[in-house]
Structures are given as structure tokens and as C-alpha cells.
């Protein structure tokens, strides 16, 4: 651990899905002034950094992940002046602001693509990936799009196919073209110059594709990282040779500025995931570690294995990070249940490394069943049972109309969860036993404790397979965390000499001295214990 840790090592990141956080102008869609009005809430909660999903001009085929102008804001969200104000007000409160950067593809309405598709001889033709058809007239190869169907779209005007690993309205950029890279680095600089503190880089592991366009093999094995692409292995479309040189280039742009963070979206098995730190730690600062979300087994032994394998795989000095969920996967409370969602919060906020919290998880927000006629997600076109709209519903602020997300009577882009009258910030902040107050207490403890922010991690060997126990230690401070993953009471025999004092229970109802040689955890209970 460096002498002076960077802010992104000690901070807690909070992901905001801007369409759903707070709507100020009453159009039913969240916006930048809305986010501004909630900065004090985030500070109250104990958050230090915000990551905004895309806020750029976009036809919204993939809700902002299809960008038609990288250096502006979508009028739905506000103006560049609103963005500048948000940066300023966030910084005044000592909050960092991280933007989503989507380099793999633009919108088909981006001027670059409009030029690229205008003719085969257009200077921007090679900014995207074009190919002739196969001899039978079909797509050049078998590559499947993440949202379903072929990843190739026929263009009638110029009689070639273009590649789109996501929706047909999201053509993939050609990252082997130095002009593309240079233009995309200018985008980074545009925002860095405005004071943005870093980027979460979308689909980082997918930026290069096989130049020979070889067929991907069919998927035979189902691993923990098969979140999106279910049909085939990404052998020739993901994690390609040469990707790490590009990752280094992106990093070098950020390194020209003081203390900006590079977070990478990477869904790969752990050994390939950690390669994105770079051989000399000159890659992403934080390749996102979503293993708790992609591995769907919520049991003490499975969680223990994930932590230990990840800790062992991390390159020396690489800084870990943990994610429970995001806008692409079912919410944690829906995956593990309401009670276990508290265990998940304690786990996320007490492990070694930077946690990323998804908005609303602090309330235990759950997925919402969205009727087919109200679904928007392009993924739902091909896989209706797998719509990501469910985890993107409006933030629940109050028990009043529209849950305080928007003004009364406005028509919301997605419905509010049916439980909003109990699961909302206003009600839970008045209930000392709520998951919101638990999250806040965890964040407060984390902030004040060097063992939680900087300390080492060690699993404690104990015999109860239903529970996980681990130590976080820094200098003289020693914390023990023990979590019960089941719905029955459990006893954990802790092989420790010290005496313990409970600082926090996930049920928010007990503190004080405890017996570590036979420590009783109630159903779904986790405890944070100070050793002395
Ligand atoms: C990433 C985003 C996801 C989006 C996709 C295409 O995986 O998280 O929401 O659909 O990239 O940009």
C-alpha cells in the first residue's frame, strides 16, 4: 500500500442511472439538476464519488449507451452549463464525479457513422468495421450480438455489412484505426479539462475484434462471467491480443491529469480480469470486479472462494474493488432476498478494496415487474424475460406521489416499485433499524477506520460452513466481520485469543461485549466486531 492512498482507493463509489435518480423538470425522466438537488443526500449517506451512466446526446436506442455526440449533454438531462454546475457543486462537497465513457461503439446517428456509411470511399469509412457478405450473401461470420441475432447489419446503400456487438443502432468503432483512437482521446481530454475526476469505460474488454473475422465457437461451458452473451464464446470478439496496449494508451491520457481514475467494465474470468490492471499497473486502476453479481450462488463457501481467488490473483500492489450490482443485472435484494441484502451490504462495505454501490440498493430496492408494453430495454426485444428495465426504476425518495422522484402527476418513464411507501429514503431515515441506516452506519464506520479502508484481509478458519468470518487489520486496529448466509441461527467458534465488542449488527439492535469462542448469529445476521 502506497504511503498516500489515492482518493479512489479510500472512497466509496455510487452509481447513478440518471434517467431514474431525480426528475426536476417534471418530464418523468431524471436529469442533472435533479442529481444536483440530491448531492447532500449522498454526503449524508457517506458516499464520496459518483459515477453517472451516460448523459450525452443519444437517440436512446440503448438508453444513452448509443452516443451521437461525446462532448455534449442530452437536453433531456440538461445543458453543459448544468454539467459544469454539477461538477462544481460536487467538488464543493468533496464529492468526485466520474462519467461513463463508451468507446466500443457510437450511435448510428453520430456524424462519424453518417459519414462512414455515406460511401465506401469516405475518409471515415475505416472508422467502423465494414465487411463484404459471405459467399452465400449472408453475414461475414457467425458473431452474435449481445442483444440477440447476428452482430452484422446489411447496409443497402454501400452493400456491405457493418459490425454492431450490441444493437444495430450501435455500430462498433474500429479501434485499430489511429484516427479513431486520437478522436476518442480528445473526448477524454474534453471532460478532464472540465474537471471530471475519471471514467468508467464501457465494454473495455471488447474494443478489439479478430482481424480475420474468424467464427466464434458455440458456448459449451457456462462460467460465472456469461452474463450477457449466452450463445457463443467471445473467442474472437473479446479480450483480443493487443487490447492491453490500448488500455495503456487510455491510461496515459488520464495520467496527464492529476489523480483521475480509470475504471474498466470487464466481464472475464478472474485471471483475465486482473490482467486489465496492466503488467506494470499501467492499465485500469479498477477493472470492475462483478463476481458477486455474475456468480449467482449466494452461500458462504462460494463467497469465500470468490474472495480468496480474487485476492490471490491480484497483482502485487493492485487495488481490489467489489460490485454487488448495476444497471445490467437483477438487483441484489431480488437475487438474494431482503434479509440477505443486509449481509450483502456489510460484505461489500467491509471487504478490502473500493466498493461500488448501485443507487437504491441502500434501501433494499427490488426489481420491478414491468409489463411488456412498458418495456424499453433493447435486450427485451430478443429476450423479453431478461429486460434490464426491472432494475432501472425510479429512486424511491418519499412515500408521496411518484415517490418524490418527480412532481405529482407527471408520467414516469418506468413505473415506481410497488413497495415505495415503505422502502423510501424519508421513511427509512426515520427507522433506526432500516437497511438505509445500516448502510449509513457501515459507511460512517468505514470512513473512520483505517482497518476497513486500508487494512489487510484474512479469512478466519472456522468450522461453520454456513458463515463467513474474516479479519481486517491495520496497525493496531483489528476488526472481525462474521456473516450468516442462512435463515437459521448459527454458532461460530472463533479461534481467537482477544475479546470482542460488537460495533454493528446488520439488525441494528445490538452492540457491546461478546463471546467469540461461541458466537451466536441470528438468522440472516452479520456482525462487525472490534477485537482488543
Ligand atoms: C455495457 C453497459 C450496458 C450497455 C452495453 C452497450 O455493458 O453497461 O448497459 O447496454 O455496454 O453499451
Coordinates of C-alpha atoms and ligand atoms in Angstrom, one line a residue:
X1 CA 0.0 0.0 0.0
X2 CA 1.4 3.4 -1.0
X3 CA 2.1 5.9 1.7
X4 CA -0.6 8.2 0.5
X5 CA -3.5 6.2 -0.9
X6 CA -5.4 7.8 -3.8
X7 CA -8.9 9.0 -3.3
X8 CA -10.3 6.2 -5.5
X9 CA -8.7 3.7 -3.0
X10 CA -10.4 5.0 0.1
X11 CA -13.6 6.3 -1.5
X12 CA -16.9 4.6 -1.9
X13 CA -18.4 5.0 -5.4
X14 CA -22.2 5.3 -6.0
X15 CA -23.6 4.6 -9.4
X16 CA -26.4 6.8 -10.6
X17 CA -28.6 5.9 -13.5
X18 CA -29.5 9.4 -14.5
X19 CA -32.9 8.7 -16.0
X20 CA -34.1 7.3 -12.7
X21 CA -32.5 9.3 -9.9
X22 CA -34.4 12.6 -9.6
X23 CA -36.5 14.5 -12.1
X24 CA -36.6 18.2 -11.6
X25 CA -38.5 19.4 -14.7
X26 CA -41.4 17.0 -14.5
X27 CA -40.9 15.2 -17.8
X28 CA -40.8 11.8 -15.9
X29 CA -37.1 11.3 -16.7
X30 CA -34.3 12.1 -14.2
X31 CA -31.9 15.0 -15.0
X32 CA -28.7 16.8 -14.0
X33 CA -30.5 19.4 -11.9
X34 CA -32.2 16.5 -10.1
X35 CA -28.9 14.9 -9.3
X36 CA -27.6 18.3 -8.1
X37 CA -30.5 18.6 -5.7
X38 CA -29.6 15.2 -4.1
X39 CA -25.9 15.7 -3.6
X40 CA -26.5 16.5 0.1
X41 CA -28.3 13.2 0.5
X42 CA -25.2 11.4 -0.9
X43 CA -23.0 13.2 1.5
X44 CA -25.3 12.4 4.4
X45 CA -25.2 8.8 3.4
X46 CA -21.4 8.8 3.4
X47 CA -20.7 8.5 -0.4
X48 CA -17.5 10.1 -1.7
X49 CA -17.7 9.6 -5.5
X50 CA -20.5 9.4 -8.1
X51 CA -20.4 7.5 -11.4
X52 CA -23.0 8.7 -13.8
X53 CA -24.3 6.4 -16.5
X54 CA -24.3 8.3 -19.9
X55 CA -25.7 11.8 -20.0
X56 CA -24.7 12.5 -23.7
X57 CA -26.9 13.3 -26.7
X58 CA -28.3 10.0 -27.9
X59 CA -31.3 8.6 -29.8
X60 CA -31.7 6.4 -26.6
X61 CA -31.8 3.1 -28.5
X62 CA -29.8 1.7 -25.5
X63 CA -30.6 4.5 -23.1
X64 CA -27.6 6.6 -23.6
X65 CA -25.1 3.9 -24.4
X66 CA -25.7 4.9 -28.0
X67 CA -24.0 8.2 -28.2
X68 CA -24.4 10.7 -31.1
X69 CA -22.1 13.4 -29.6
X70 CA -19.5 12.7 -27.0
X71 CA -18.9 16.3 -26.0
X72 CA -22.3 17.5 -25.0
X73 CA -25.2 16.6 -22.8
X74 CA -28.6 15.3 -23.9
X75 CA -31.3 18.1 -23.5
X76 CA -33.3 15.6 -21.5
X77 CA -30.7 15.7 -18.8
X78 CA -29.8 19.4 -19.1
X79 CA -27.1 21.6 -20.6
X80 CA -23.3 21.7 -20.4
X81 CA -23.8 24.6 -18.0
X82 CA -25.8 22.2 -15.8
X83 CA -23.0 19.7 -16.0
X84 CA -20.4 22.4 -15.1
X85 CA -22.6 23.4 -12.1
X86 CA -22.8 19.7 -11.0
X87 CA -19.1 19.3 -11.2
X88 CA -18.6 22.5 -9.2
X89 CA -21.2 21.7 -6.5
X90 CA -20.0 18.1 -6.2
X91 CA -16.4 19.3 -5.7
X92 CA -17.6 21.9 -3.1
X93 CA -18.9 18.9 -1.1
X94 CA -15.8 16.9 -1.6
X95 CA -17.6 14.5 -3.9
X96 CA -15.8 13.2 -7.0
X97 CA -17.7 12.9 -10.3
X98 CA -17.0 10.0 -12.7
X99 CA -18.5 9.8 -16.2
X100 CA -19.4 6.7 -18.3
X101 CA -17.2 6.7 -21.4
X102 CA -18.5 4.4 -24.2
X103 CA -15.7 3.8 -26.7
X104 CA -16.7 0.5 -28.3
X105 CA -19.5 1.9 -30.4
X106 CA -21.3 5.2 -31.3
X107 CA -24.9 5.7 -32.2
X108 CA -25.6 5.2 -35.9
X109 CA -26.7 8.8 -35.7
X110 CA -23.3 10.0 -34.8
X111 CA -21.8 12.2 -37.6
X112 CA -18.8 9.9 -37.8
X113 CA -21.0 6.9 -38.7
X114 CA -23.2 9.0 -41.1
X115 CA -20.0 9.8 -43.0
X116 CA -18.7 6.3 -42.7
X117 CA -21.8 4.9 -44.3
X118 CA -22.1 7.6 -47.0
X119 CA -19.8 5.8 -49.4
X120 CA -17.1 3.2 -49.5
X121 CA -14.5 5.8 -50.3
X122 CA -15.5 8.2 -47.4
X123 CA -12.4 9.1 -45.3
X124 CA -14.3 7.9 -42.3
X125 CA -15.2 4.5 -43.8
X126 CA -12.5 2.7 -41.9
X127 CA -13.6 4.3 -38.6
X128 CA -16.1 1.5 -38.3
X129 CA -15.9 -2.3 -39.1
X130 CA -17.3 -3.0 -42.6
X131 CA -17.2 -6.3 -44.4
X132 CA -18.4 -7.9 -47.6
X133 CA -21.0 -10.6 -47.2
X134 CA -20.2 -14.3 -47.0
X135 CA -20.3 -16.1 -50.4
X136 CA -23.9 -17.1 -49.7
X137 CA -24.8 -13.4 -49.3
X138 CA -25.3 -13.7 -45.5
X139 CA -23.2 -12.0 -42.8
X140 CA -19.4 -12.4 -42.9
X141 CA -19.3 -14.8 -40.0
X142 CA -21.3 -16.2 -37.1
X143 CA -20.7 -13.4 -34.5
X144 CA -23.8 -12.9 -32.3
X145 CA -24.8 -9.6 -30.9
X146 CA -25.3 -9.3 -27.1
X147 CA -28.8 -8.3 -27.6
X148 CA -29.6 -11.2 -29.9
X149 CA -29.4 -12.0 -33.6
X150 CA -26.3 -11.5 -35.8
X151 CA -23.8 -8.8 -34.9
X152 CA -23.8 -7.7 -38.6
X153 CA -26.2 -5.3 -40.2
X154 CA -26.5 -5.0 -44.0
X155 CA -26.2 -1.5 -45.4
X156 CA -28.2 -1.3 -48.6
X157 CA -26.6 1.9 -49.9
X158 CA -22.9 0.7 -49.9
X159 CA -23.7 -3.0 -50.0
X160 CA -21.6 -4.1 -47.1
X161 CA -22.3 -5.3 -43.6
X162 CA -21.2 -3.2 -40.5
X163 CA -20.5 -4.7 -37.1
X164 CA -22.6 -4.0 -34.0
X165 CA -21.9 -6.1 -31.0
X166 CA -24.9 -4.6 -29.3
X167 CA -28.0 -3.0 -31.0
X168 CA -28.0 -2.4 -34.8
X169 CA -28.1 1.3 -33.8
X170 CA -24.7 0.9 -32.1
X171 CA -22.1 0.4 -34.8
X172 CA -18.7 -0.7 -33.4
X173 CA -15.8 1.7 -33.9
X174 CA -12.5 0.4 -35.4
X175 CA -10.1 0.9 -32.5
X176 CA -7.2 -0.3 -34.8
X177 CA -7.5 2.9 -36.6
X178 CA -5.2 5.6 -35.1
X179 CA -7.6 8.4 -36.1
X180 CA -10.3 6.8 -34.1
X181 CA -8.1 6.5 -31.1
X182 CA -6.9 10.0 -31.4
X183 CA -10.5 11.4 -31.7
X184 CA -11.6 9.3 -28.7
X185 CA -8.7 10.5 -26.6
X186 CA -9.8 14.1 -27.4
X187 CA -13.1 13.2 -25.9
X188 CA -11.4 12.1 -22.7
X189 CA -9.5 15.4 -22.6
X190 CA -12.6 17.4 -23.2
X191 CA -14.2 16.1 -20.0
X192 CA -10.9 16.0 -18.0
X193 CA -10.4 19.7 -18.8
X194 CA -13.9 20.4 -17.4
X195 CA -12.9 18.8 -14.1
X196 CA -14.3 15.3 -14.4
X197 CA -12.5 13.0 -11.9
X198 CA -12.3 9.9 -14.1
X199 CA -14.2 7.5 -16.3
X200 CA -16.0 4.1 -16.1
X201 CA -15.0 2.7 -19.5
X202 CA -17.8 0.7 -21.1
X203 CA -17.1 -2.7 -22.7
X204 CA -13.4 -2.2 -22.3
X205 CA -12.6 -5.8 -22.9
X206 CA -14.4 -5.8 -26.3
X207 CA -12.6 -2.9 -28.1
X208 CA -10.7 -5.1 -30.5
X209 CA -12.1 -7.8 -32.7
X210 CA -10.3 -10.5 -34.7
X211 CA -9.0 -9.0 -38.0
X212 CA -9.5 -12.3 -39.8
X213 CA -13.2 -12.3 -38.6
X214 CA -12.9 -16.0 -37.5
X215 CA -16.1 -17.6 -36.3
X216 CA -16.7 -17.7 -32.5
X217 CA -17.2 -21.2 -31.1
X218 CA -20.5 -22.2 -29.7
X219 CA -20.8 -22.0 -26.0
X220 CA -20.4 -25.3 -24.3
X221 CA -19.4 -24.4 -20.8
X222 CA -21.3 -21.9 -18.6
X223 CA -19.0 -19.9 -16.4
X224 CA -19.6 -17.2 -13.9
X225 CA -19.0 -14.4 -16.4
X226 CA -21.5 -15.4 -19.0
X227 CA -23.7 -12.5 -18.1
X228 CA -24.8 -11.2 -21.4
X229 CA -23.7 -13.2 -24.4
X230 CA -25.3 -16.6 -23.9
X231 CA -25.0 -18.0 -27.4
X232 CA -21.3 -18.3 -28.0
X233 CA -17.8 -17.8 -26.6
X234 CA -16.3 -14.5 -27.3
X235 CA -13.1 -16.1 -28.5
X236 CA -12.6 -13.7 -31.4
X237 CA -14.7 -10.7 -30.2
X238 CA -13.4 -10.2 -26.6
X239 CA -10.1 -9.8 -24.8
X240 CA -8.2 -9.9 -28.1
X241 CA -4.4 -9.7 -28.5
X242 CA -3.4 -6.0 -28.5
X243 CA -6.1 -4.9 -26.1
X244 CA -3.7 -4.1 -23.3
X245 CA -1.7 -1.7 -25.4
X246 CA -4.9 0.2 -25.9
X247 CA -5.8 0.1 -22.3
X248 CA -2.3 1.6 -21.6
X249 CA -2.9 4.4 -24.1
X250 CA -6.2 5.3 -22.4
X251 CA -4.5 5.4 -19.1
X252 CA -1.7 7.6 -20.4
X253 CA -4.3 10.2 -21.4
X254 CA -5.6 10.2 -17.8
X255 CA -2.1 10.3 -16.3
X256 CA -1.5 13.7 -17.8
X257 CA -4.0 15.0 -15.3
X258 CA -3.8 14.9 -11.5
X259 CA -5.4 11.9 -9.8
X260 CA -8.0 10.9 -12.3
X261 CA -9.5 7.4 -12.1
X262 CA -9.8 4.8 -14.8
X263 CA -12.4 2.2 -14.1
X264 CA -13.0 -0.5 -16.7
X265 CA -16.0 -2.7 -17.4
X266 CA -14.6 -6.1 -17.8
X267 CA -16.5 -9.4 -17.6
X268 CA -13.9 -12.1 -17.8
X269 CA -12.8 -15.0 -15.5
X270 CA -10.7 -13.7 -12.7
X271 CA -7.2 -14.3 -14.1
X272 CA -8.0 -12.5 -17.3
X273 CA -9.9 -9.8 -15.4
X274 CA -6.9 -8.8 -13.3
X275 CA -4.7 -8.5 -16.4
X276 CA -6.5 -5.3 -17.1
X277 CA -4.6 -3.7 -14.2
X278 CA -1.7 -3.8 -16.7
X279 CA 1.7 -5.6 -16.3
X280 CA 3.2 -2.5 -14.7
X281 CA -0.1 -1.4 -13.1
X282 CA -0.3 0.9 -16.1
X283 CA -3.8 -0.2 -17.2
X284 CA -7.1 0.4 -15.5
X285 CA -6.9 1.5 -11.8
X286 CA -10.0 -0.6 -11.1
X287 CA -11.1 -3.3 -13.6
X288 CA -14.6 -3.8 -12.2
X289 CA -14.9 -6.9 -10.2
X290 CA -18.6 -8.0 -10.6
X291 CA -18.1 -11.6 -9.5
X292 CA -20.7 -11.3 -6.7
X293 CA -23.2 -10.3 -9.3
X294 CA -22.3 -12.7 -12.1
X295 CA -21.9 -15.7 -9.8
X296 CA -25.4 -16.5 -8.7
X297 CA -24.6 -18.8 -5.8
X298 CA -25.2 -16.8 -2.6
X299 CA -23.6 -19.2 0.0
X300 CA -20.8 -18.6 2.5
X301 CA -18.4 -21.1 0.8
X302 CA -19.0 -19.7 -2.7
X303 CA -18.4 -16.2 -1.5
X304 CA -15.3 -17.2 0.4
X305 CA -13.9 -18.8 -2.7
X306 CA -14.6 -15.8 -4.8
X307 CA -12.8 -13.5 -2.3
X308 CA -9.8 -15.8 -1.8
X309 CA -9.3 -16.5 -5.5
X310 CA -9.5 -12.8 -6.3
X311 CA -7.2 -11.7 -3.5
X312 CA -4.7 -14.4 -4.7
X313 CA -5.0 -13.4 -8.4
X314 CA -4.4 -9.7 -7.8
X315 CA -1.0 -8.4 -9.0
X316 CA 1.2 -7.0 -6.2
X317 CA 0.1 -3.5 -5.3
X318 CA -3.1 -3.7 -7.5
X319 CA -6.1 -2.3 -5.6
X320 CA -9.2 -4.5 -5.3
X321 CA -12.8 -3.5 -5.9
X322 CA -16.2 -5.0 -5.4
X323 CA -19.6 -4.6 -7.0
X324 CA -22.9 -6.1 -6.0
X325 CA -25.0 -5.0 -8.9
X326 CA -25.5 -2.4 -11.6
X327 CA -28.0 -1.3 -14.3
X328 CA -27.4 -4.5 -16.3
X329 CA -28.3 -7.2 -13.8
X330 CA -31.1 -8.0 -11.3
X331 CA -30.9 -6.1 -8.1
X332 CA -29.1 -7.7 -5.2
X333 CA -32.3 -7.7 -3.0
X334 CA -34.1 -9.6 -5.7
X335 CA -31.3 -12.0 -6.2
X336 CA -30.6 -12.9 -2.5
X337 CA -33.7 -11.7 -0.7
X338 CA -34.5 -8.8 1.5
X339 CA -32.8 -10.2 4.6
X340 CA -29.6 -11.3 2.9
X341 CA -29.4 -7.9 1.2
X342 CA -28.2 -6.6 4.5
X343 CA -25.5 -9.2 4.7
X344 CA -24.5 -8.2 1.1
X345 CA -24.2 -4.5 2.2
X346 CA -22.0 -5.5 5.2
X347 CA -19.9 -7.7 2.9
X348 CA -19.5 -5.0 0.2
X349 CA -18.6 -2.3 2.6
X350 CA -16.1 -4.3 4.8
X351 CA -14.1 -6.1 2.2
X352 CA -10.6 -4.9 1.2
X353 CA -11.0 -2.5 -1.8
X354 CA -13.2 0.1 -3.4
X355 CA -16.9 -0.7 -3.3
X356 CA -19.3 0.5 -5.9
X357 CA -22.9 0.8 -4.7
X358 CA -25.8 0.8 -7.2
X359 CA -28.4 3.6 -6.5
X360 CA -31.3 2.3 -4.4
X361 CA -29.5 -0.8 -3.0
X362 CA -29.1 1.2 0.2
X363 CA -32.9 1.0 0.5
X364 CA -33.0 -2.7 -0.5
X365 CA -34.8 -1.6 -3.7
X366 CA -36.0 -4.7 -5.6
X367 CA -36.6 -5.4 -9.3
X368 CA -39.9 -4.3 -10.6
X369 CA -42.1 -6.4 -12.8
X370 CA -42.5 -4.3 -15.9
X371 CA -45.5 -5.2 -18.2
X372 CA -44.4 -5.9 -21.8
X373 CA -46.0 -2.8 -23.1
X374 CA -43.9 -0.6 -20.8
X375 CA -40.5 -2.2 -21.5
X376 CA -37.8 -0.1 -23.2
X377 CA -34.6 -2.1 -23.0
X378 CA -33.3 -3.2 -26.4
X379 CA -32.3 -6.5 -24.8
X380 CA -36.0 -7.2 -24.2
X381 CA -36.7 -7.2 -27.9
X382 CA -35.0 -10.6 -28.1
X383 CA -35.2 -11.9 -24.6
X384 CA -38.4 -10.5 -23.0
X385 CA -37.8 -12.3 -19.8
X386 CA -34.4 -10.6 -19.4
X387 CA -35.3 -6.9 -19.6
X388 CA -33.0 -4.7 -17.7
X389 CA -35.8 -2.1 -17.1
X390 CA -36.6 -4.0 -13.9
X391 CA -33.5 -2.8 -12.1
X392 CA -33.7 0.7 -13.5
X393 CA -36.9 2.0 -11.9
X394 CA -37.1 5.5 -10.3
X395 CA -35.3 6.1 -7.0
X396 CA -37.7 5.9 -4.0
X397 CA -37.4 9.1 -2.0
X398 CA -40.7 9.5 -0.2
X399 CA -44.0 7.8 0.3
X400 CA -45.7 10.7 -1.5
X401 CA -46.8 10.9 -5.2
X402 CA -44.3 9.5 -7.7
X403 CA -42.2 8.5 -4.6
X404 CA -40.7 12.1 -4.7
X405 CA -38.8 11.2 -7.8
X406 CA -40.8 13.6 -9.9
X407 CA -43.5 16.1 -9.4
X408 CA -47.0 14.8 -8.7
X409 CA -49.0 13.8 -11.8
X410 CA -46.0 13.5 -14.2
X411 CA -45.8 10.5 -16.3
X412 CA -42.7 8.4 -15.4
X413 CA -40.6 6.7 -18.0
X414 CA -40.7 3.5 -15.9
X415 CA -43.1 2.7 -13.1
X416 CA -42.2 3.0 -9.4
X417 CA -41.8 -0.1 -7.3
X418 CA -45.0 -1.2 -5.5
X419 CA -43.2 -1.2 -2.1
X420 CA -42.2 2.5 -2.3
X421 CA -44.4 3.6 0.6
X422 CA -42.2 1.7 3.0
X423 CA -38.9 1.4 1.0
X424 CA -38.0 5.0 0.6
X425 CA -35.4 7.4 1.9
X426 CA -37.8 9.5 4.0
X427 CA -39.3 6.6 5.9
X428 CA -36.1 4.6 6.3
X429 CA -34.1 7.5 7.6
X430 CA -36.6 7.7 10.5
X431 CA -36.3 4.0 11.3
X432 CA -33.1 3.2 13.2
X433 CA -33.3 -0.5 12.2
X434 CA -33.7 0.1 8.4
X435 CA -31.2 -1.1 5.8
X436 CA -30.7 2.6 4.9
X437 CA -29.5 3.3 8.4
X438 CA -27.4 0.2 8.3
X439 CA -25.7 1.3 5.1
X440 CA -25.1 4.7 6.6
X441 CA -23.6 3.2 9.7
X442 CA -21.3 1.0 7.7
X443 CA -20.2 3.9 5.6
X444 CA -19.6 6.0 8.7
X445 CA -17.5 3.3 10.3
X446 CA -15.6 2.7 7.1
X447 CA -14.7 6.3 6.8
X448 CA -13.3 6.5 10.4
X449 CA -11.5 3.2 10.4
X450 CA -8.1 2.6 8.7
X451 CA -8.5 -1.1 9.1
X452 CA -11.6 -1.1 6.9
X453 CA -10.2 1.3 4.3
X454 CA -6.6 0.3 4.2
X455 CA -6.2 -2.9 6.3
X456 CA -5.3 -6.3 5.2
X457 CA -7.8 -9.1 4.6
X458 CA -7.6 -12.6 6.0
X459 CA -10.3 -15.3 6.1
X460 CA -10.6 -16.7 9.6
X461 CA -10.6 -20.5 9.6
X462 CA -13.6 -21.7 11.5
X463 CA -15.9 -24.7 11.1
X464 CA -19.3 -23.4 10.4
X465 CA -19.7 -23.7 6.6
X466 CA -22.8 -21.5 6.6
X467 CA -21.0 -18.5 7.9
X468 CA -18.1 -16.4 6.7
X469 CA -15.6 -14.8 9.1
X470 CA -12.7 -12.5 8.2
X471 CA -10.3 -10.1 9.7
X472 CA -9.4 -6.6 8.6
X473 CA -6.3 -5.3 10.2
X474 CA -4.3 -2.1 10.1
X475 CA -1.6 -1.2 12.6
X476 CA -3.3 -1.7 16.0
X477 CA -6.9 -1.8 14.8
X478 CA -8.4 -5.3 14.3
X479 CA -11.9 -5.8 13.0
X480 CA -13.7 -9.1 12.7
X481 CA -16.6 -9.5 10.4
X482 CA -18.8 -12.5 10.6
X483 CA -21.8 -13.2 8.3
X484 CA -24.6 -15.7 8.5
X485 CA -25.8 -16.6 4.9
X486 CA -28.7 -18.7 6.2
X487 CA -32.2 -18.3 7.6
X488 CA -31.5 -20.1 10.8
X489 CA -29.4 -19.1 13.8
X490 CA -25.7 -20.3 13.7
X491 CA -22.9 -20.5 16.2
X492 CA -19.4 -19.7 15.1
X493 CA -16.4 -20.8 17.2
X494 CA -13.8 -18.2 16.6
X495 CA -10.2 -19.4 17.2
X496 CA -9.1 -16.0 18.7
X497 CA -7.4 -15.0 21.9
X498 CA -8.8 -11.5 22.0
X499 CA -12.0 -10.3 23.4
X500 CA -14.6 -8.8 21.1
X501 CA -17.0 -5.9 21.2
X502 CA -19.8 -5.7 18.6
X503 CA -19.8 -2.3 16.8
X504 CA -22.6 -3.1 14.4
X505 CA -25.2 -5.8 13.7
X506 CA -27.0 -5.9 10.4
X507 CA -30.2 -5.9 12.5
X508 CA -29.1 -2.6 14.1
X509 CA -30.1 -3.7 17.6
X510 CA -27.0 -4.8 19.5
X511 CA -23.6 -3.6 20.4
X512 CA -21.1 -4.4 23.1
X513 CA -19.0 -7.3 24.5
X514 CA -19.5 -10.7 23.0
X515 CA -18.2 -14.3 23.4
X516 CA -16.0 -15.2 20.4
X517 CA -15.4 -18.8 21.4
X518 CA -19.1 -19.5 20.7
X519 CA -20.5 -16.5 18.9
X520 CA -24.2 -16.7 18.1
X521 CA -25.5 -15.1 14.9
X522 CA -29.2 -14.9 14.4
X523 CA -30.9 -15.8 11.1
X524 CA -29.5 -13.5 8.3
X525 CA -27.3 -11.6 10.8
X526 CA -23.9 -10.2 10.2
X527 CA -21.8 -8.5 12.9
X528 CA -18.8 -6.2 12.7
X529 CA -16.7 -6.7 15.9
X530 CA -13.7 -4.8 17.2
X531 CA -11.0 -7.0 18.7
X532 CA -8.9 -5.9 21.6
Ligands
LIG1 C1 -22.3 -2.0 -21.2 C2 -23.4 -1.2 -20.4 C3 -24.7 -1.7 -20.9 C4 -24.9 -1.4 -22.4 C5 -23.7 -2.0 -23.2 C6 -23.6 -1.4 -24.5 O1 -22.4 -3.4 -20.9 O2 -23.2 -1.4 -19.1 O3 -25.8 -1.1 -20.3 O4 -26.1 -1.9 -22.9 O5 -22.4 -1.8 -22.5 O6 -23.1 -0.1 -24.4

